[in-house]
């Protein structure tokens, strides 16, 4: 079985700005699992464990996506939820483009047996997962300048493989589909 998801990758300049924010978050108490900056992305749809034989049909379905390239802006880090966070992430604004893309991916993959999302799509980029909460985590997040990390052009989506290891996830691109 292959653990997979559909994602939008971030360019190097945004990953570098995110890494700078992660350095500030590391000063907090408690325990955070910081996402490797090379792995930062916006998840369009998590597919979970799939049979390797399903990879090609998934890629073919993704090739049917009809969307124009668009711009997205990665905001500043916030705790989510604010009172006792499970993650520290950056909201993404894009005029609803990634949500429309997620709905389309849902529609295209449903005939292959993938469940449709029941929760509203909220585009974000996860910087850290909270393993042990401490209030200083949100204080450090709030100390980061309240300005977006940056804007980028989205021209493709990727089907990614995720291998879980004790040192964190290892991602591998299985396919890239142009918008």
PDB file of N, CA and C in Angstrom, residues 25 28-35 78-81 84-89 126-135 137-138:
ATOM      1  N   UNK A  25       9.452  29.650  16.209  1.00  0.00           N
ATOM      2  CA  UNK A  25       8.580  28.709  16.934  1.00  0.00           C
ATOM      3  C   UNK A  25       9.391  27.744  17.798  1.00  0.00           C
ATOM      4  N   UNK A  28       9.879  28.131  21.664  1.00  0.00           N
ATOM      5  CA  UNK A  28       8.794  27.904  22.621  1.00  0.00           C
ATOM      6  C   UNK A  28       9.041  26.655  23.460  1.00  0.00           C
ATOM      7  N   UNK A  29       8.323  26.590  24.583  1.00  0.00           N
ATOM      8  CA  UNK A  29       8.356  25.399  25.433  1.00  0.00           C
ATOM      9  C   UNK A  29       7.333  24.409  24.894  1.00  0.00           C
ATOM     10  N   UNK A  30       7.196  23.280  25.582  1.00  0.00           N
ATOM     11  CA  UNK A  30       6.317  22.244  25.066  1.00  0.00           C
ATOM     12  C   UNK A  30       7.067  21.494  23.986  1.00  0.00           C
ATOM     13  N   UNK A  31       6.333  20.758  23.169  1.00  0.00           N
ATOM     14  CA  UNK A  31       6.997  19.973  22.125  1.00  0.00           C
ATOM     15  C   UNK A  31       6.282  20.171  20.803  1.00  0.00           C
ATOM     16  N   UNK A  32       7.040  20.574  19.790  1.00  0.00           N
ATOM     17  CA  UNK A  32       6.518  20.750  18.442  1.00  0.00           C
ATOM     18  C   UNK A  32       7.227  19.786  17.496  1.00  0.00           C
ATOM     19  N   UNK A  33       6.484  19.269  16.536  1.00  0.00           N
ATOM     20  CA  UNK A  33       7.084  18.529  15.432  1.00  0.00           C
ATOM     21  C   UNK A  33       7.101  19.494  14.254  1.00  0.00           C
ATOM     22  N   UNK A  34       8.259  20.055  13.991  1.00  0.00           N
ATOM     23  CA  UNK A  34       8.414  21.045  12.925  1.00  0.00           C
ATOM     24  C   UNK A  34       8.442  20.314  11.579  1.00  0.00           C
ATOM     25  N   UNK A  35       7.652  20.796  10.633  1.00  0.00           N
ATOM     26  CA  UNK A  35       7.628  20.207   9.296  1.00  0.00           C
ATOM     27  C   UNK A  35       8.905  20.618   8.566  1.00  0.00           C
ATOM     28  N   UNK A  78      -0.287  31.011  12.683  1.00  0.00           N
ATOM     29  CA  UNK A  78      -1.271  31.119  13.757  1.00  0.00           C
ATOM     30  C   UNK A  78      -1.464  29.745  14.397  1.00  0.00           C
ATOM     31  N   UNK A  79      -1.915  29.755  15.638  1.00  0.00           N
ATOM     32  CA  UNK A  79      -2.237  28.506  16.333  1.00  0.00           C
ATOM     33  C   UNK A  79      -3.653  28.093  15.972  1.00  0.00           C
ATOM     34  N   UNK A  80      -3.839  26.807  15.706  1.00  0.00           N
ATOM     35  CA  UNK A  80      -5.168  26.324  15.349  1.00  0.00           C
ATOM     36  C   UNK A  80      -5.448  24.986  16.027  1.00  0.00           C
ATOM     37  N   UNK A  81      -6.539  24.929  16.793  1.00  0.00           N
ATOM     38  CA  UNK A  81      -7.375  26.043  17.218  1.00  0.00           C
ATOM     39  C   UNK A  81      -6.616  26.922  18.220  1.00  0.00           C
ATOM     40  N   UNK A  84      -6.118  25.653  22.436  1.00  0.00           N
ATOM     41  CA  UNK A  84      -5.229  24.503  22.651  1.00  0.00           C
ATOM     42  C   UNK A  84      -4.936  23.903  21.278  1.00  0.00           C
ATOM     43  N   UNK A  85      -3.961  24.470  20.588  1.00  0.00           N
ATOM     44  CA  UNK A  85      -3.730  24.093  19.194  1.00  0.00           C
ATOM     45  C   UNK A  85      -3.192  22.679  19.009  1.00  0.00           C
ATOM     46  N   UNK A  86      -3.559  22.126  17.866  1.00  0.00           N
ATOM     47  CA  UNK A  86      -3.000  20.859  17.413  1.00  0.00           C
ATOM     48  C   UNK A  86      -1.932  21.117  16.353  1.00  0.00           C
ATOM     49  N   UNK A  87      -2.072  22.269  15.667  1.00  0.00           N
ATOM     50  CA  UNK A  87      -1.104  22.635  14.636  1.00  0.00           C
ATOM     51  C   UNK A  87      -0.844  24.137  14.676  1.00  0.00           C
ATOM     52  N   UNK A  88       0.284  24.524  14.115  1.00  0.00           N
ATOM     53  CA  UNK A  88       0.572  25.927  13.838  1.00  0.00           C
ATOM     54  C   UNK A  88       0.695  26.001  12.322  1.00  0.00           C
ATOM     55  N   UNK A  89      -0.177  26.821  11.742  1.00  0.00           N
ATOM     56  CA  UNK A  89      -0.223  26.864  10.288  1.00  0.00           C
ATOM     57  C   UNK A  89      -0.329  28.286   9.787  1.00  0.00           C
ATOM     58  N   UNK A 126       0.840  23.796   6.896  1.00  0.00           N
ATOM     59  CA  UNK A 126       1.210  23.434   8.270  1.00  0.00           C
ATOM     60  C   UNK A 126       2.714  23.613   8.464  1.00  0.00           C
ATOM     61  N   UNK A 127       3.075  24.416   9.480  1.00  0.00           N
ATOM     62  CA  UNK A 127       4.482  24.623   9.820  1.00  0.00           C
ATOM     63  C   UNK A 127       4.948  23.672  10.913  1.00  0.00           C
ATOM     64  N   UNK A 128       4.027  23.334  11.855  1.00  0.00           N
ATOM     65  CA  UNK A 128       4.389  22.477  12.985  1.00  0.00           C
ATOM     66  C   UNK A 128       3.140  21.809  13.533  1.00  0.00           C
ATOM     67  N   UNK A 129       3.344  20.604  14.063  1.00  0.00           N
ATOM     68  CA  UNK A 129       2.284  19.889  14.772  1.00  0.00           C
ATOM     69  C   UNK A 129       2.609  19.950  16.262  1.00  0.00           C
ATOM     70  N   UNK A 130       1.598  20.228  17.062  1.00  0.00           N
ATOM     71  CA  UNK A 130       1.800  20.351  18.496  1.00  0.00           C
ATOM     72  C   UNK A 130       1.736  18.955  19.114  1.00  0.00           C
ATOM     73  N   UNK A 131       2.839  18.526  19.680  1.00  0.00           N
ATOM     74  CA  UNK A 131       2.899  17.211  20.338  1.00  0.00           C
ATOM     75  C   UNK A 131       2.602  17.347  21.827  1.00  0.00           C
ATOM     76  N   UNK A 132       3.063  18.457  22.413  1.00  0.00           N
ATOM     77  CA  UNK A 132       2.800  18.762  23.825  1.00  0.00           C
ATOM     78  C   UNK A 132       2.605  20.272  23.901  1.00  0.00           C
ATOM     79  N   UNK A 133       1.385  20.674  24.254  1.00  0.00           N
ATOM     80  CA  UNK A 133       1.052  22.098  24.229  1.00  0.00           C
ATOM     81  C   UNK A 133       1.674  22.857  25.390  1.00  0.00           C
ATOM     82  N   UNK A 134       2.123  24.081  25.077  1.00  0.00           N
ATOM     83  CA  UNK A 134       2.548  25.051  26.083  1.00  0.00           C
ATOM     84  C   UNK A 134       2.130  26.426  25.547  1.00  0.00           C
ATOM     85  N   UNK A 135       1.580  27.305  26.404  1.00  0.00           N
ATOM     86  CA  UNK A 135       1.127  28.623  25.921  1.00  0.00           C
ATOM     87  C   UNK A 135       2.184  29.425  25.176  1.00  0.00           C
ATOM     88  N   UNK A 137       3.955  28.543  22.844  1.00  0.00           N
ATOM     89  CA  UNK A 137       3.911  28.248  21.404  1.00  0.00           C
ATOM     90  C   UNK A 137       3.090  29.304  20.667  1.00  0.00           C
ATOM     91  N   UNK A 138       1.945  29.653  21.224  1.00  0.00           N
ATOM     92  CA  UNK A 138       1.101  30.672  20.598  1.00  0.00           C
ATOM     93  C   UNK A 138       1.704  32.063  20.779  1.00  0.00           C
TER      94      UNK A 138
END
